[in-house]
Structures are given as structure tokens and as C-alpha cells.
Coordinates of C-alpha atoms in Angstrom, one line a residue:
Chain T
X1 CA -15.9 16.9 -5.3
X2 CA -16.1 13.4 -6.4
X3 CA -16.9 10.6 -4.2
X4 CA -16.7 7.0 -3.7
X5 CA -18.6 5.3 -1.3
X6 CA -17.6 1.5 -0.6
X7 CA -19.8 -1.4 1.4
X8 CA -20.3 -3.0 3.4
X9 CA -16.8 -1.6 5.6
X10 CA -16.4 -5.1 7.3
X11 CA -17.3 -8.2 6.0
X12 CA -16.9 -11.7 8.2
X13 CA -16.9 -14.8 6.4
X14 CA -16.1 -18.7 7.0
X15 CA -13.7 -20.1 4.7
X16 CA -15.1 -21.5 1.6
X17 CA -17.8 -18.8 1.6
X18 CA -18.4 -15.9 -1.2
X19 CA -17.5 -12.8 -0.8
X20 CA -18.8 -9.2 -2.6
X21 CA -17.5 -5.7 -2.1
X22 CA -19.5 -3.1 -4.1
X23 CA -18.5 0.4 -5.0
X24 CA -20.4 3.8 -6.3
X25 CA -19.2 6.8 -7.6
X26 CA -21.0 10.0 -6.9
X27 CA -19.6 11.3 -10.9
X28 CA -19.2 8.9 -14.2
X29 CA -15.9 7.4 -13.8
X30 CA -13.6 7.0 -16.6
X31 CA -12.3 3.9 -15.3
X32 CA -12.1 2.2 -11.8
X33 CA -9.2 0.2 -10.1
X34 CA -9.3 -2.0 -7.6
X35 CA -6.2 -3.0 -5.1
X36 CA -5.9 -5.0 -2.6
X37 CA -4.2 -4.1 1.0
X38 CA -3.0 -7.4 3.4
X39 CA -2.5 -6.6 7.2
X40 CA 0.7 -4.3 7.8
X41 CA 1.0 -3.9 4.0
X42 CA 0.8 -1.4 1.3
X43 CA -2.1 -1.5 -1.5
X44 CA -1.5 -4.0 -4.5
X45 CA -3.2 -3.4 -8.2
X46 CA -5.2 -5.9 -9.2
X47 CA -7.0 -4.8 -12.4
X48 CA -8.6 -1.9 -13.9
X49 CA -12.4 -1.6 -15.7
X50 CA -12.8 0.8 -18.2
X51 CA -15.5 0.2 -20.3
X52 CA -19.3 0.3 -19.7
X53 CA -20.7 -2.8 -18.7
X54 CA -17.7 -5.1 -18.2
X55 CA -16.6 -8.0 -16.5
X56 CA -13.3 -9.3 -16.0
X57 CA -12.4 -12.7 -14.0
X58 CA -8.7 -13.4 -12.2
X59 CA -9.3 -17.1 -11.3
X60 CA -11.9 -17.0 -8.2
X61 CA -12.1 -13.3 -8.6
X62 CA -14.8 -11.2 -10.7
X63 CA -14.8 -7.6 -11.4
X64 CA -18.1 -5.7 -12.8
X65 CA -18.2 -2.1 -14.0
X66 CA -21.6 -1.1 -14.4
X67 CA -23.4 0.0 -17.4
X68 CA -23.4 4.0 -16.2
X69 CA -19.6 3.7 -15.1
X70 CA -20.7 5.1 -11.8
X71 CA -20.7 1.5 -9.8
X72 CA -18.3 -1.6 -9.7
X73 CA -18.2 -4.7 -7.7
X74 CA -16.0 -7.4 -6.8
X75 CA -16.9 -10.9 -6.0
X76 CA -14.8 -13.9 -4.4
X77 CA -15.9 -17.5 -4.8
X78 CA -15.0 -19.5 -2.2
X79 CA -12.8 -17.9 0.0
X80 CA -9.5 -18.5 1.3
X81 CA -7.5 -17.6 4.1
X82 CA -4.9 -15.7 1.5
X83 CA -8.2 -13.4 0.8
X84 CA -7.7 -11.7 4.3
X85 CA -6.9 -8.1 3.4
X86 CA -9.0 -4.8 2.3
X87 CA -10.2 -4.1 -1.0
X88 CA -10.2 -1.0 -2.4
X89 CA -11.3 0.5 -5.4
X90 CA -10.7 3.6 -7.1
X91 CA -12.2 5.6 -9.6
X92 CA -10.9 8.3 -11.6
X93 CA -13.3 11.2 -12.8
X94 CA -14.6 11.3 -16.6
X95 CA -13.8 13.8 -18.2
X96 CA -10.0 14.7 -16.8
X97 CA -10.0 17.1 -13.5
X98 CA -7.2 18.5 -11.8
X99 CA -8.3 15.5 -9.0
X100 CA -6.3 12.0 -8.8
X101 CA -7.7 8.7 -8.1
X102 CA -10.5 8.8 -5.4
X103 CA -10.3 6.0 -3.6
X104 CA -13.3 4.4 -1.6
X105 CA -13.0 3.6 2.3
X106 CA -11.9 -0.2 1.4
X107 CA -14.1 -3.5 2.5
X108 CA -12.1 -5.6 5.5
X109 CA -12.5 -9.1 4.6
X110 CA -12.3 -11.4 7.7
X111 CA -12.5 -14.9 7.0
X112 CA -12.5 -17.7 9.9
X113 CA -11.1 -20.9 9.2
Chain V
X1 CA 13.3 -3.7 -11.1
X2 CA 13.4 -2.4 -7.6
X3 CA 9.9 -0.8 -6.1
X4 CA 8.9 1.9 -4.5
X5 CA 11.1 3.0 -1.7
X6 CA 10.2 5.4 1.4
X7 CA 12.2 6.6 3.9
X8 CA 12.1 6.7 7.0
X9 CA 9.1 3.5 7.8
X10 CA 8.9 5.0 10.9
X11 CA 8.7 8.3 12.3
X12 CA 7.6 9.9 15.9
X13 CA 7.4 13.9 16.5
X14 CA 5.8 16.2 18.2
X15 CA 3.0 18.7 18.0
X16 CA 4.2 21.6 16.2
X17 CA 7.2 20.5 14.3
X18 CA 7.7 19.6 10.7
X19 CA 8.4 16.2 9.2
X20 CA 10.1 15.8 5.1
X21 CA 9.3 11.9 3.7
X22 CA 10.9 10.6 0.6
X23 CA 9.9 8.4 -2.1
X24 CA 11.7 7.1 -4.8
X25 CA 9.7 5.8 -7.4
X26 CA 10.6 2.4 -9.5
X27 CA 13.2 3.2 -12.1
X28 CA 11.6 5.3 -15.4
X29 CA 8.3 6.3 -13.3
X30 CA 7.9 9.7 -13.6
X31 CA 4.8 10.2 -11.7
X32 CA 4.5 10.0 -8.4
X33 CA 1.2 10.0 -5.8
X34 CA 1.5 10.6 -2.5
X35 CA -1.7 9.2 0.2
X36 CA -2.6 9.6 3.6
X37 CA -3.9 6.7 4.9
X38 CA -5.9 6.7 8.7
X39 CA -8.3 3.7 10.1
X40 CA -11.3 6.7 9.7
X41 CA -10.6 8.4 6.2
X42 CA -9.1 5.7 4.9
X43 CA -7.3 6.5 1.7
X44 CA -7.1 10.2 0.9
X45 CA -5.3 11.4 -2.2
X46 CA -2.4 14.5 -1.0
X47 CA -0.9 15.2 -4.7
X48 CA 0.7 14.1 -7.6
X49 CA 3.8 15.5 -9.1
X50 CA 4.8 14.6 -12.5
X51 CA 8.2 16.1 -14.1
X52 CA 8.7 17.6 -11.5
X53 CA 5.4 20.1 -11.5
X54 CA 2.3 19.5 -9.3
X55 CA 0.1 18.1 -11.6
X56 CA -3.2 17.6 -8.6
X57 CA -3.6 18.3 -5.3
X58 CA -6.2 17.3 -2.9
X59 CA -7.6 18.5 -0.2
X60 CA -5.7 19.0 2.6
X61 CA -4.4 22.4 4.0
X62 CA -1.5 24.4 3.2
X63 CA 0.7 22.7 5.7
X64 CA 1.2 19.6 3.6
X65 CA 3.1 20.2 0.8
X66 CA 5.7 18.3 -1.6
X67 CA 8.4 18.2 -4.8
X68 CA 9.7 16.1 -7.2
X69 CA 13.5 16.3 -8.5
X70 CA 15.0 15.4 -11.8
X71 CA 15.4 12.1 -10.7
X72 CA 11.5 11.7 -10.0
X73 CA 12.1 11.3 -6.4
X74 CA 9.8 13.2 -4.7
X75 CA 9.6 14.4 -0.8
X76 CA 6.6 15.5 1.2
X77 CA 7.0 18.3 4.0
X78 CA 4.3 18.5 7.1
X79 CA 4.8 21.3 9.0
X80 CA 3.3 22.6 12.2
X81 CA 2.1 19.2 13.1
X82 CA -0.6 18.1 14.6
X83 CA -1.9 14.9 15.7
X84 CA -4.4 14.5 13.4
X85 CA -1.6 14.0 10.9
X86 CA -0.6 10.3 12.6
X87 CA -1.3 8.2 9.5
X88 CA 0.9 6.3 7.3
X89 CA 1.5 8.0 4.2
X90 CA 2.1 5.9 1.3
X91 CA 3.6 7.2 -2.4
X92 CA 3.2 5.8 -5.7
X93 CA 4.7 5.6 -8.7
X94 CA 3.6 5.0 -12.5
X95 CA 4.8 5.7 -15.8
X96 CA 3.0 8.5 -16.8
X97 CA 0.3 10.4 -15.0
X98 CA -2.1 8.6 -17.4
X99 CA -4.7 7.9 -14.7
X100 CA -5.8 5.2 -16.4
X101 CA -2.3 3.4 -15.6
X102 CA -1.7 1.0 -12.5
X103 CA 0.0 2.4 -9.6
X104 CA 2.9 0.8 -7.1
X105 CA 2.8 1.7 -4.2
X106 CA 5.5 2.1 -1.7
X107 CA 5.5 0.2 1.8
X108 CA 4.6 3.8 3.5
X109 CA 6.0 5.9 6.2
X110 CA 4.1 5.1 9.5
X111 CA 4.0 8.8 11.3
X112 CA 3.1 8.9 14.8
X113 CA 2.6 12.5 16.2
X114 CA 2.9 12.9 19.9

């Protein structure tokens, strides 16, 4: 079945640092999500990628999908201590499936003051 | 609009019994997602329901299985637990069952097996 392989699982950074999670898909994904988790909460959507090659930006946040539509990345500028969470993305096979989203293990962003 | 709602957050059984969760989804969802979520497997996809048919299923064994009402609110069923299945399980709702469509997730039913 499809897979989605996320790195690196933990990531430590000091404050003010950058930040990049990176995802692959084992199949071409039709698109990819990416959500964000804080500590003791449930997974929040950020934003979704579905063509080949595009980038979108959320303030200090930039999403890539990559020109095959089997990798993505995410990159923070300049962290900040709201950033704390994990980051998840999710891809959804091309091509329709009887499979939902896969989701990849998540990045744990630690980031010391 | 309301969210997602689960019930119970918390839960603690024992080896061998069987556990129902229940999601409601926001108001006019008609899909619904349910996830199993454990520090080593992280996020693993259990099924969707959509008018209240299975629409996917992943893969996990027969003990796990769920429904969806007329209402869209769905309920999971473990039986025979084990402790493997400690995990917080989270539901989700959207629209359709577009996959393409963002999904809200509920705040999850922490399930401690014993």
C-alpha cells in the first residue's frame, strides 16, 4: 500500500532559527495536506498542495509540492515558540483507491527559547 | 458552528473487553474519518464512512469496526481488546468524502487498556 515517509522525526531548534520538515510518497499523490498537532491537542489543517510544482506561503510558513507530486516540504523562517507542535502531512493516492489519507509519522518541532 | 465532538476523552478497560466511541461531526459533514493515533505508528487511518456506508477501510483487523447514522454521527466498536489498542483515536469530519477537502478533527478519545 501507499506510504509516506516523514524526516527528520525530531527536530531541536533555538528560537529565531529555520525550520524544514520534508515528506515522500512511495505512489504519485493527487494532493498532499499538511496539519499541524500542538502538545495534548488534536491535528489542525493548514493547507493543501495540489498541483505539480507548487509553492504556497502562510506568513513565515512555505509549503512545496514537488514536480513528480511524490514529495513535499515545509519550511519555517524564524521560529517561534507558538511553532512547538508536530507537523504532519498527508497525501492522498492519484488515481482514487478505496485507501484514505495516508498520513506520514509527523516532525516534533522543539524549539528552546 | 460547533466542531467535532467525541465522547467519552477518556476511557480505561481491560484486556478482552469491548469499547464503542462516538463522534459527531460539525453540522452538514457527512463524512466522517476515524484514526488511531500511538507515539510509534503515529497516525494510522481505521475507516471512513460517508452516508452512512463504509466508503475505506484500512488496515487493521476485524476487531475494529464502526457505523455512521442518519445523523452522520458515527461510532467505532473495539472488541476483544488488547493493549496494543491504548491510543487516542481521533475522528474527522468534512463535507464530502472528496479527499481533496480539509478535514476537522475531533479532540480524540484517549483509550488506556489495562
Amino acid at each position: 500500500g501507499q506510504q509516506v515517509m516523514q524526516i527528520p522525526q525530531y527536530q531541536h531548534v533555538q528560537e529565531g532559527e529555520d525550520f524544514t520538515t520534508y515528506c515522500n510518497s512511495s505512489t504519485t499523490l493527487s494532493n498532499i495536506q499538511w496539519y499541524k498537532q500542538r502538545p495534548g491537542g488534536h491535528p489542525v489543517f493548514l493547507i493543501q498542495l495540489v498541483k505539480s510544482g507548487e509553492v504556497k506561503k502562510q506568513k513565515r510558513l512555505t509549503f512545496q509540492f514537488g514536480e513528480a507530486k511524490k514529495n513535499s516540504s515545509l519550511h519555517i523562517t524564524a521560529t517561534q515558540t507558538t511553532d512547538v507542535g508536530t507537523y504532519f502531512c498527508a497525501g492522498a493516492a492519484a488515481g482514487g483507491g478505496a485507501d484514505g489519507l495516508t498520513f506520514g509519522k509527523g516532525t516534533h518541532l522543539i524549539i528552546q527559547p | 458552528k460547533a466542531g467535532v465532538t467525541q465522547t467519552p476523552r477518556y476511557l480505561i478497560k481491560t484486556r478482552g473487553q469491548q469499547v464503542t466511541l462516538s463522534c459527531s461531526p460539525i453540522s452538514g459533514h457527512r463524512s466522517v474519518s476515524w484514526y488511531q493515533q500511538t507515539p510509534g505508528q503515529g497516525l494510522q487511518f481505521l475507516f471512513e464512512y460517508f452516508s452512512e456506508t463504509q466508503r475505506n477501510k484500512g488496515n487493521f483487523p476485524g476487531r475494529f469496526s464502526g457505523r455512521q447514522f442518519s445523523n452522520s454521527r458515527s461510532e467505532m466498536n473495539v472488541s476483544t481488546l488488547e493493549l496494543g489498542d491504548s491510543a487516542l483515536y481521533l475522528c474527522a469530519s468534512r463535507p464530502t468524502a472528496e479527499r481533496s477537502i480539509e478535514q476537522f478533527f475531533g479532540p480524540g478519545t484517549r483509550l488506556t487498556v489495562l
